PDB file of C-alpha atoms in Angstrom:
ATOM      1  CA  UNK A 935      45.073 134.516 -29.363  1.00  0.00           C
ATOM      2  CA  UNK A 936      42.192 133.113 -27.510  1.00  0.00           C
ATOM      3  CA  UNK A 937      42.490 129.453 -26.335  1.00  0.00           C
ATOM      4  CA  UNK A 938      38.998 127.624 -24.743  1.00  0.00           C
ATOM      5  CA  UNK A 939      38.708 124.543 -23.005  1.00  0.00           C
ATOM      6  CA  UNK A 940      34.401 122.926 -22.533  1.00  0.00           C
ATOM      7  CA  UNK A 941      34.283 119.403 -21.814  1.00  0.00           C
ATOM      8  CA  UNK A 942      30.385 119.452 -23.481  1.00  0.00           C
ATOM      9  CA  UNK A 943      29.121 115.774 -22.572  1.00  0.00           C
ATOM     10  CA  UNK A 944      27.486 115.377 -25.824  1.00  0.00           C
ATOM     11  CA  UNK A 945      28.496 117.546 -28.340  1.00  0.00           C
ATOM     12  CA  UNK A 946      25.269 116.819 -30.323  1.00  0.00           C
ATOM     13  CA  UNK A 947      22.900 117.883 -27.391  1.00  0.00           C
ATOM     14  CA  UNK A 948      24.878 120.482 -27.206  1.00  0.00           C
ATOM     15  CA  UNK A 949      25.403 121.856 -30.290  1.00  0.00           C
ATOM     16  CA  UNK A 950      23.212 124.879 -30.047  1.00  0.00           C
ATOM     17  CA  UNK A 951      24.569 126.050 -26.724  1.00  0.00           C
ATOM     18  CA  UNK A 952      28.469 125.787 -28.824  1.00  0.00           C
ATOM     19  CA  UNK A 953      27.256 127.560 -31.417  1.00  0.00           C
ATOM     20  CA  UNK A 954      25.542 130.463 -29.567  1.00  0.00           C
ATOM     21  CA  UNK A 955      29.033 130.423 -27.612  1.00  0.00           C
ATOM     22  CA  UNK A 956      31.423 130.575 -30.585  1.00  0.00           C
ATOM     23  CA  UNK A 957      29.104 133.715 -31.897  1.00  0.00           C
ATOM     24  CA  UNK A 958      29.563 135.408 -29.011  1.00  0.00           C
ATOM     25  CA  UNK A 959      32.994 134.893 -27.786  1.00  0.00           C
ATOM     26  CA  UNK A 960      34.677 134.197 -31.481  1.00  0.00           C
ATOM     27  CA  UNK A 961      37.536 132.252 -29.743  1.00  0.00           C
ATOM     28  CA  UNK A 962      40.911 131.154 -32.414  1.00  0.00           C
ATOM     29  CA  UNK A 963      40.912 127.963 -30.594  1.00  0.00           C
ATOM     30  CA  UNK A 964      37.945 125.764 -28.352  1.00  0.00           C
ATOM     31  CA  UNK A 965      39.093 122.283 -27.271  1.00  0.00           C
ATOM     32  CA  UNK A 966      36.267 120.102 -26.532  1.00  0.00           C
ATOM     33  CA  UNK A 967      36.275 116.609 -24.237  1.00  0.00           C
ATOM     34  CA  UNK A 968      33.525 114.206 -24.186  1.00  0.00           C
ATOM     35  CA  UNK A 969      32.182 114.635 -27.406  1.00  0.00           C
ATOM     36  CA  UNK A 970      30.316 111.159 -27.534  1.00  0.00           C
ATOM     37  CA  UNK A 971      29.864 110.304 -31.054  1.00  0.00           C
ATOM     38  CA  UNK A 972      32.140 108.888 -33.667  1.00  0.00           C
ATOM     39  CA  UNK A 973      33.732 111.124 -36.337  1.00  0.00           C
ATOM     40  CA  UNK A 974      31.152 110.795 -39.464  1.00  0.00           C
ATOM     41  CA  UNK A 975      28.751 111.778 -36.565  1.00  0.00           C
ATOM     42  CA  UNK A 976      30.287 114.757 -35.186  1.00  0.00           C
ATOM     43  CA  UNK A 977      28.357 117.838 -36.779  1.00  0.00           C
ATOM     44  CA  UNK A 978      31.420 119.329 -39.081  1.00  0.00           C
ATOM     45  CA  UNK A 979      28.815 121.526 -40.873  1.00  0.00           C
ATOM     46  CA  UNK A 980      27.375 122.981 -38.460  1.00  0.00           C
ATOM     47  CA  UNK A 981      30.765 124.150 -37.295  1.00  0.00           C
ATOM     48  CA  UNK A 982      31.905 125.301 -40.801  1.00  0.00           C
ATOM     49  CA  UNK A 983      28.942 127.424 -41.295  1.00  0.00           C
ATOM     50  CA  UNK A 984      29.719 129.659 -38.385  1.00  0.00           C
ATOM     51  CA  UNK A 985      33.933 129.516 -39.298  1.00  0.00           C
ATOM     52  CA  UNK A 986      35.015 126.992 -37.796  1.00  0.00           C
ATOM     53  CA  UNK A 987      37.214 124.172 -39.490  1.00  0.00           C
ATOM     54  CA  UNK A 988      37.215 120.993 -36.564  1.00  0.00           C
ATOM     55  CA  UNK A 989      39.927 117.894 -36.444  1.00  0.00           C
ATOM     56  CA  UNK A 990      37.703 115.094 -34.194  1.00  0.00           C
ATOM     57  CA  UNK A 991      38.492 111.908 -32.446  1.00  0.00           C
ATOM     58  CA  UNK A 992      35.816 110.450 -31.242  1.00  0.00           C
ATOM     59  CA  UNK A 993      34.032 107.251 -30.996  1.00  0.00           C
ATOM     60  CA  UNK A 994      30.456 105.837 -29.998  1.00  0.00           C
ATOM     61  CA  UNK A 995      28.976 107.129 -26.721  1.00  0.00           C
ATOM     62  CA  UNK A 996      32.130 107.897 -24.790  1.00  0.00           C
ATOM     63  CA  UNK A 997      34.835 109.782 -24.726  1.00  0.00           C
ATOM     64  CA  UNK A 998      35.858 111.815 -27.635  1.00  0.00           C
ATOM     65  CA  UNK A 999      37.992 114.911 -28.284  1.00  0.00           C
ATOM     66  CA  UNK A1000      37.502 117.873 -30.702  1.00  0.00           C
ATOM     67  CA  UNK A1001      39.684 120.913 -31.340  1.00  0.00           C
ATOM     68  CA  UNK A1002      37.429 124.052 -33.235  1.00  0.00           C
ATOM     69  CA  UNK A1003      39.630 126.697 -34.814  1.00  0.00           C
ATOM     70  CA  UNK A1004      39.758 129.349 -37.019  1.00  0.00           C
ATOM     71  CA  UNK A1005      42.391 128.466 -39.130  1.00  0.00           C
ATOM     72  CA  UNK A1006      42.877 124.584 -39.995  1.00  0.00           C
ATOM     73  CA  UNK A1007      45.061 122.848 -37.540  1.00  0.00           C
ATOM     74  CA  UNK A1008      48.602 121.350 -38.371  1.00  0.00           C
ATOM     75  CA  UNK A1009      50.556 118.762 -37.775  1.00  0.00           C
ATOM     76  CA  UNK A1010      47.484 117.146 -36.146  1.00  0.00           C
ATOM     77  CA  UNK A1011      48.445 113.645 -33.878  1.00  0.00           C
ATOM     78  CA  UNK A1012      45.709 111.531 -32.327  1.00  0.00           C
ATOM     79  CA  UNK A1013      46.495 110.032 -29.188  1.00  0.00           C
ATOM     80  CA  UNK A1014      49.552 108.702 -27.317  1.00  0.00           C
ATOM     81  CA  UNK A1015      51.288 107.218 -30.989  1.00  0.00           C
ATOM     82  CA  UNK A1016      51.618 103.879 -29.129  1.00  0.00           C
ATOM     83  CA  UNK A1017      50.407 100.674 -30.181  1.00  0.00           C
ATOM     84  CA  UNK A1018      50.937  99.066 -26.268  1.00  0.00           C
ATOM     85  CA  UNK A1019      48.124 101.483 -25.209  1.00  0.00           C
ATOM     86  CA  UNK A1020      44.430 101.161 -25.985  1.00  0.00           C
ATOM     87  CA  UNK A1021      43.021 103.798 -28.264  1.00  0.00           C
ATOM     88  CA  UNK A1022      40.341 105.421 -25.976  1.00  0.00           C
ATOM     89  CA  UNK A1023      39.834 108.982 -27.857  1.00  0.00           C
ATOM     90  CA  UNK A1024      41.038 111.224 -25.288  1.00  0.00           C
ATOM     91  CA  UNK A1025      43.870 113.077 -26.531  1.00  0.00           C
ATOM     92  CA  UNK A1026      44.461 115.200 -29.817  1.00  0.00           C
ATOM     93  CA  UNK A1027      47.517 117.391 -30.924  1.00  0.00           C
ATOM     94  CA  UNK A1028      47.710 120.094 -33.055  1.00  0.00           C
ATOM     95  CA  UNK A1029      49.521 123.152 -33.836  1.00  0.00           C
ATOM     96  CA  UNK A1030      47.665 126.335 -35.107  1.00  0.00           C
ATOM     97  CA  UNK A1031      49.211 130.330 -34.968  1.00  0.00           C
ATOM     98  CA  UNK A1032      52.468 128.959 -33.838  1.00  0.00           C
ATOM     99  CA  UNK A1033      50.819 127.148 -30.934  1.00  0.00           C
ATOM    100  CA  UNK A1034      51.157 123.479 -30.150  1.00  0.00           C
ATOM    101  CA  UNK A1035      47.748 122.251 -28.600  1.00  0.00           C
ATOM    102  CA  UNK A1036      47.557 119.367 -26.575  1.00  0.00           C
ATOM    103  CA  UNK A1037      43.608 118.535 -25.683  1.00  0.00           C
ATOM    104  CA  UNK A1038      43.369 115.603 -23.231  1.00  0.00           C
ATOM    105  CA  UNK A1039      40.314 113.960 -21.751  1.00  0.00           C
ATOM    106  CA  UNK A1040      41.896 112.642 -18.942  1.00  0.00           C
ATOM    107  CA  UNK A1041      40.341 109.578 -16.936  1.00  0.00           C
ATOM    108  CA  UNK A1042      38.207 109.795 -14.089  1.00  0.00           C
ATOM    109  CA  UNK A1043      39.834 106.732 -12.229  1.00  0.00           C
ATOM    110  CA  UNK A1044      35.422 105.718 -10.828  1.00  0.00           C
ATOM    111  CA  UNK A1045      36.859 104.303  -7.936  1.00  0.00           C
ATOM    112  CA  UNK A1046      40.342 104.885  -5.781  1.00  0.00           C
ATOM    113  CA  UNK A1047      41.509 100.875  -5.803  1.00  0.00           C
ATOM    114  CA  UNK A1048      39.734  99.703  -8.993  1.00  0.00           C
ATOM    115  CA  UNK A1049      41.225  98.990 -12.480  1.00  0.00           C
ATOM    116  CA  UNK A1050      39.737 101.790 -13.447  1.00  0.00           C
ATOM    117  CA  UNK A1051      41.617 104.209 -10.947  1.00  0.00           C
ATOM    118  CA  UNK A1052      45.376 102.293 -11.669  1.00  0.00           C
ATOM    119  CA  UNK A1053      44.774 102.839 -15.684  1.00  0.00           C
ATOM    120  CA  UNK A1054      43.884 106.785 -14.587  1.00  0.00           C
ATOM    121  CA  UNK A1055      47.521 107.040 -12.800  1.00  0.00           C
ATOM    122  CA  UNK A1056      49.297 105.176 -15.315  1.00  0.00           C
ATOM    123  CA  UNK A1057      47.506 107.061 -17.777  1.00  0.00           C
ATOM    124  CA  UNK A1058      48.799 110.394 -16.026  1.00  0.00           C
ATOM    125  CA  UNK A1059      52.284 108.758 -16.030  1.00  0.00           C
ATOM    126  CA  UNK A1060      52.123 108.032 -20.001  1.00  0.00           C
ATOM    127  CA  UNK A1061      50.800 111.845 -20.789  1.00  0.00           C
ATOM    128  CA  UNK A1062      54.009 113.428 -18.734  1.00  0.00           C
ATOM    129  CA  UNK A1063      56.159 111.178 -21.043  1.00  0.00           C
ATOM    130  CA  UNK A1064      54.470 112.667 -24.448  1.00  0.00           C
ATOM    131  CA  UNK A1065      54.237 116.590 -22.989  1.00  0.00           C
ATOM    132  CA  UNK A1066      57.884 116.329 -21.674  1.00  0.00           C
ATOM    133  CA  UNK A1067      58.757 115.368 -25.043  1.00  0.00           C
ATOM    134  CA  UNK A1068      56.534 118.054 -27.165  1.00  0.00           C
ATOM    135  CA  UNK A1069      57.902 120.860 -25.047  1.00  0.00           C
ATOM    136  CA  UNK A1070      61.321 119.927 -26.683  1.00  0.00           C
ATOM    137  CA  UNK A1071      60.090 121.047 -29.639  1.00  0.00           C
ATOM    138  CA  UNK A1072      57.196 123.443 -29.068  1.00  0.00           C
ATOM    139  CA  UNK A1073      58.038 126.067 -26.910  1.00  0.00           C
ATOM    140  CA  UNK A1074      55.026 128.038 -27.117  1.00  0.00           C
ATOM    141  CA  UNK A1075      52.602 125.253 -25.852  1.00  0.00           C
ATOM    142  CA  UNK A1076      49.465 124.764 -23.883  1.00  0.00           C
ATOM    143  CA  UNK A1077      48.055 121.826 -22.634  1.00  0.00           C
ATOM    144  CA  UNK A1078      44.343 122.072 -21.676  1.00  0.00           C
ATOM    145  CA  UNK A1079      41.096 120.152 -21.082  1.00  0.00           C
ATOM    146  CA  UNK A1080      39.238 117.808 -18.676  1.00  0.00           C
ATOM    147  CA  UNK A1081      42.404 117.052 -16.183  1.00  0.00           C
ATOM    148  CA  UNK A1082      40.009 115.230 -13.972  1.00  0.00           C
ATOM    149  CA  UNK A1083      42.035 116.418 -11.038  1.00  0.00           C
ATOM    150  CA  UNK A1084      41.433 119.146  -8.825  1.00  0.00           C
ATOM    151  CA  UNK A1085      44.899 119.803  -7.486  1.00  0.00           C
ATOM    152  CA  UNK A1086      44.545 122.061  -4.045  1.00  0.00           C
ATOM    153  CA  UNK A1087      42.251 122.838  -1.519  1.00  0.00           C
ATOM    154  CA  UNK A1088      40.804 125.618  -2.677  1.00  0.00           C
ATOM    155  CA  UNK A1089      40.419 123.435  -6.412  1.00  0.00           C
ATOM    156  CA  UNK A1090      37.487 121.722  -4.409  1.00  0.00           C
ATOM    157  CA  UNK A1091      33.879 123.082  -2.202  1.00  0.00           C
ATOM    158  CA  UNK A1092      34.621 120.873   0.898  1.00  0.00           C
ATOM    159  CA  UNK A1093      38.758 119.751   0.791  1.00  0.00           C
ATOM    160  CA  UNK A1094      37.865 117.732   3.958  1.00  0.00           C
ATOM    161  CA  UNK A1095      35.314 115.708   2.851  1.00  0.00           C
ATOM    162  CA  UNK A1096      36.483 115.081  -0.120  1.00  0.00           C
ATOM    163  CA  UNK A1097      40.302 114.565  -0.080  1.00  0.00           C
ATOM    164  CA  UNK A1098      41.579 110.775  -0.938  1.00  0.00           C
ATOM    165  CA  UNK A1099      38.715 110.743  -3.385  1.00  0.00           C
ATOM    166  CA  UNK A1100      38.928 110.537  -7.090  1.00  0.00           C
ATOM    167  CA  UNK A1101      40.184 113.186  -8.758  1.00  0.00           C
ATOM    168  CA  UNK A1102      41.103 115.203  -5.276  1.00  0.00           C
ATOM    169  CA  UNK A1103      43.802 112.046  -4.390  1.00  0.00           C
ATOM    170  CA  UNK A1104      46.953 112.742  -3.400  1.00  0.00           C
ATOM    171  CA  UNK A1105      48.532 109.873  -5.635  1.00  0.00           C
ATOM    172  CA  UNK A1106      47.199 112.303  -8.501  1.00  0.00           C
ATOM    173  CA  UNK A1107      48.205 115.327  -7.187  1.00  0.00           C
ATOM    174  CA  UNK A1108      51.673 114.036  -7.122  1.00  0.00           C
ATOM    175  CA  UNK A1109      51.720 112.919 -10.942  1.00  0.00           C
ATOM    176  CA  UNK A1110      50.034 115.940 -12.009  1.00  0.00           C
ATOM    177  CA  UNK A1111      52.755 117.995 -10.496  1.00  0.00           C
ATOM    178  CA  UNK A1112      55.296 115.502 -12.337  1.00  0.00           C
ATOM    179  CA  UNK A1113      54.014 116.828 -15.428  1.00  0.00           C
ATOM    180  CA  UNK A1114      53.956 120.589 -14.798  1.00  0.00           C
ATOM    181  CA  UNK A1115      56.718 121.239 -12.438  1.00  0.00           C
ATOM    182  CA  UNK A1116      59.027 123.834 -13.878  1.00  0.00           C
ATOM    183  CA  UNK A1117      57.669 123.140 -17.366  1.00  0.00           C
ATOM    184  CA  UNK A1118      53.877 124.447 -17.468  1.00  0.00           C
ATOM    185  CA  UNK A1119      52.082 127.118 -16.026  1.00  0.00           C
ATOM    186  CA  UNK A1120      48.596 126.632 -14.561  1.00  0.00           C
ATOM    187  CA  UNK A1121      47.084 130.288 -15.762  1.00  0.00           C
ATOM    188  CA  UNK A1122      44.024 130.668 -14.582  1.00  0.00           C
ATOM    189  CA  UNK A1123      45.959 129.993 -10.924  1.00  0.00           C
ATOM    190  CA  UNK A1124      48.347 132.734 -12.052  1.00  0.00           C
ATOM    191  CA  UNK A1125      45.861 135.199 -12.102  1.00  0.00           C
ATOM    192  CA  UNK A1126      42.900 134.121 -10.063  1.00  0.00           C
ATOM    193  CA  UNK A1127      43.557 133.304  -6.160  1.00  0.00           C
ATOM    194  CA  UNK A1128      41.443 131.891  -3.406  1.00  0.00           C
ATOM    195  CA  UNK A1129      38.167 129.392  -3.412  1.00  0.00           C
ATOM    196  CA  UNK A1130      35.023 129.095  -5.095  1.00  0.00           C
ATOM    197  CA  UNK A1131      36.801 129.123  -9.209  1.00  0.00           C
ATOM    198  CA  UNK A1132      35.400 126.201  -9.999  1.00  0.00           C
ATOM    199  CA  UNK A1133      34.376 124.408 -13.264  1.00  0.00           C
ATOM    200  CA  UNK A1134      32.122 121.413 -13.049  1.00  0.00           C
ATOM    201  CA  UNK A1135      29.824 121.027 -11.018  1.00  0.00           C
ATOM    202  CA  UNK A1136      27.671 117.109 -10.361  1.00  0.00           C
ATOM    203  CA  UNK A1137      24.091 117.408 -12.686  1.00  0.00           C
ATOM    204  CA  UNK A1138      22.722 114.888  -9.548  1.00  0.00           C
ATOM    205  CA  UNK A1139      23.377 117.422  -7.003  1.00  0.00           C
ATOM    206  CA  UNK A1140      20.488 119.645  -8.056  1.00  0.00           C
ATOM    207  CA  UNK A1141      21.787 122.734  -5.920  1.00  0.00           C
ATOM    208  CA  UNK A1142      25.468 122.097  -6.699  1.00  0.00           C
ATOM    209  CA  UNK A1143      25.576 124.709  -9.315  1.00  0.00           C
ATOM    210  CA  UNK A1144      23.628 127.962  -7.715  1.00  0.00           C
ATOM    211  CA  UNK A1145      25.276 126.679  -4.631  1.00  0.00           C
ATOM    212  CA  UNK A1146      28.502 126.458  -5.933  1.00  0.00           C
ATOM    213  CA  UNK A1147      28.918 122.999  -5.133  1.00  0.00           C
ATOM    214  CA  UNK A1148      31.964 122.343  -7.495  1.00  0.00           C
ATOM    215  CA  UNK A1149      35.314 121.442  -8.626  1.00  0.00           C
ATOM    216  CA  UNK A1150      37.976 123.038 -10.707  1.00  0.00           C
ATOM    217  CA  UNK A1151      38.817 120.580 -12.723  1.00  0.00           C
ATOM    218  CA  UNK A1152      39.230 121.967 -16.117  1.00  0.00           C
ATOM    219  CA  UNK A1153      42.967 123.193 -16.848  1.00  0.00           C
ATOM    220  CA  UNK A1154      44.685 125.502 -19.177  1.00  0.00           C
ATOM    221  CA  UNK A1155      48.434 125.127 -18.627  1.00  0.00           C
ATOM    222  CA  UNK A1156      50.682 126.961 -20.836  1.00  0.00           C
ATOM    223  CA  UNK A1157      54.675 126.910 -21.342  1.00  0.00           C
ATOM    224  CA  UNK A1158      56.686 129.579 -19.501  1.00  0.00           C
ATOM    225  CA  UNK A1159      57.408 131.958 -22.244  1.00  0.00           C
ATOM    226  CA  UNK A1160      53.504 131.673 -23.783  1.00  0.00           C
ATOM    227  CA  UNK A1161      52.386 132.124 -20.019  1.00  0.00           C
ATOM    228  CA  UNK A1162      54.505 134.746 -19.556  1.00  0.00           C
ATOM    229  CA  UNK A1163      52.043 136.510 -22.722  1.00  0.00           C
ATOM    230  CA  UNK A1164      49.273 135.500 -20.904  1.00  0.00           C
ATOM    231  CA  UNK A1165      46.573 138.486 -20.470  1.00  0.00           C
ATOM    232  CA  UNK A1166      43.587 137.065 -19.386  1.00  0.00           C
ATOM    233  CA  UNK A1167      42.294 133.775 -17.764  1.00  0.00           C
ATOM    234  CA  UNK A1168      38.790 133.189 -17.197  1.00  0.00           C
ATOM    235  CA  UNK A1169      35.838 130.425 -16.477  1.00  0.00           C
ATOM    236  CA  UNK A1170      33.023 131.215 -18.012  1.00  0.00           C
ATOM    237  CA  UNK A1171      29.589 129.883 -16.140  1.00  0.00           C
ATOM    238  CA  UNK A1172      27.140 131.629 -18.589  1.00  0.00           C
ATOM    239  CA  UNK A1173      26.752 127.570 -20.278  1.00  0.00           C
ATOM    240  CA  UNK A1174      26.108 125.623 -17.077  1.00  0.00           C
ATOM    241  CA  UNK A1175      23.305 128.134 -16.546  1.00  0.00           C
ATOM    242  CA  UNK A1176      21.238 127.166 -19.605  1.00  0.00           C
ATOM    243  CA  UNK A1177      18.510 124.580 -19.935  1.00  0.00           C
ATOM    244  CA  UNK A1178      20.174 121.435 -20.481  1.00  0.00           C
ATOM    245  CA  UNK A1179      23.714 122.132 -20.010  1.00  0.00           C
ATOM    246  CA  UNK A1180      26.939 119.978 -19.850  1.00  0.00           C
ATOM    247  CA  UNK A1181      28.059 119.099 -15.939  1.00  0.00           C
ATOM    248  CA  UNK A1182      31.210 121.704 -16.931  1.00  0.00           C
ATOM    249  CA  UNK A1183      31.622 124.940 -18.541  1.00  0.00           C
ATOM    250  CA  UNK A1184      34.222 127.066 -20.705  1.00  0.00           C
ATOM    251  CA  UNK A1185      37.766 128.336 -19.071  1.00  0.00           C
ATOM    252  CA  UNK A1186      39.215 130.805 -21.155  1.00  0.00           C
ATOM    253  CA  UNK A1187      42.907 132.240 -21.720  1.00  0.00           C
ATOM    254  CA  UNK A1188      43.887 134.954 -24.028  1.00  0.00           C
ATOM    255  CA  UNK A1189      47.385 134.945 -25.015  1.00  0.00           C
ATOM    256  CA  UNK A1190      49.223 138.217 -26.424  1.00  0.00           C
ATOM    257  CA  UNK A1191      51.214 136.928 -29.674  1.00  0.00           C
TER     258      UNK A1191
END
């Protein structure tokens, strides 16, 4: 089974570069963040055409999740399932080949001190809660998306510079490893070692990306016994290379089942 992960900032602009992907690549399962349009806008069609069924949360201009499969998703959930939390579209759950899928659009916290940055931590507190309780359950599970943290050193291009910023703080590398200690295995880390793997890099850096100004911030994690089946892990830069791309690209996992 291949599992995806391509936060797309806009799925509508871009559609074409999804498409062209799916073609090639012919993935069971693509989780996309930061789809920016509500569901009657999201292009279902477009997807079905090419063999795709979708299940969408999304919303006007921001945020927004999507899960692309093969095979129709089941037992689909949208979002934490708690009324005390505002509904912001960022995570969707559903199960498809004996897989649980959790896609999360985790937030970016803007600013270390703001509002902003406390809803992003108690945000990552909340999401441990609901994937401690699905692995109870699901055994064979991955959790995957835009994390929105870059968890090491070699997760960022310049760790000194950078460290005690957003999404390379270590108040969030402390509740990310909360939610995966001895539960979920990061496996792209499991097979790829060292700097440079990274998956987003900034659109107003106009050298970031042939520079490899970036930041791995796109996550597949995967239980220990569906890790354990884990074959291949890869990030795919072929979409931040096109004309017009998103600000991230693809990371892939293929899973033995």
């Amino acid at each position: 089974m291949k599992i995806a992960t391509f936060n797309v900032n806009s799925v509508r602009v871009r559609l074409e570069i999804l498409l062209d992907w799916l073609a090639e690549n012919e993935p069971d399962a693509l989780a996309l963040q930061e789809i920016k349009c509500e569901n009657d806008k999201f292009p279902t069609e477009a997807f079905l055409e090419v063999g795709y069924h979708a299940a969408v949360l999304g919303q006007k201009s921001y945020n927004g999740v999507a899960i692309l499969t093969k095979e129709p998703l089941s037992q689909v959930q949208y979002g934490f399932g708690d009324p005390t939390w505002p509904e912001d579209c960022r995570i969707l759950r559903g199960t498809v080949g004996g897989v649980r899928i959790i896609n999360t659009y985790v937030p970016n916290g803007t600013k270390v001190g703001s509002e902003k940055w406390d809803y992003k931590l108690r945000w990552l507190e909340k999401i441990a809660e609901l994937i401690h309780q699905e692995l109870q359950v699901n055994p064979n599970l991955v959790w995957l998306g835009d994390i929105n943290v870059a968890p090491t050193a070699d997760d960022v291009y310049d760790h000194t510079r950078l460290l005690g910023q957003v999404c390379h703080h270590p108040e969030e590398f402390s509740r990310l490893e909360n939610i995966v200690k001895d539960r979920l295995v990061d496996v792209y880390r499991a097979q790829h070692q060292g700097a440079g793997h990274f998956t987003y890099w900034e659109l107003f850096i106009k050298s970031a990306f042939p520079r490899n100004l970036g930041w791995r911030i796109d996550h597949i994690y995967a239980s220990p016994s569906l890790a354990e089946r884990c074959v291949n892990t890869h990030i795919d830069k072929g979409p931040r290379a096109l004309e017009r791309p998103s600000d991230h690209t693809v990371v892939v996992a293929e899973f033995d089942l």
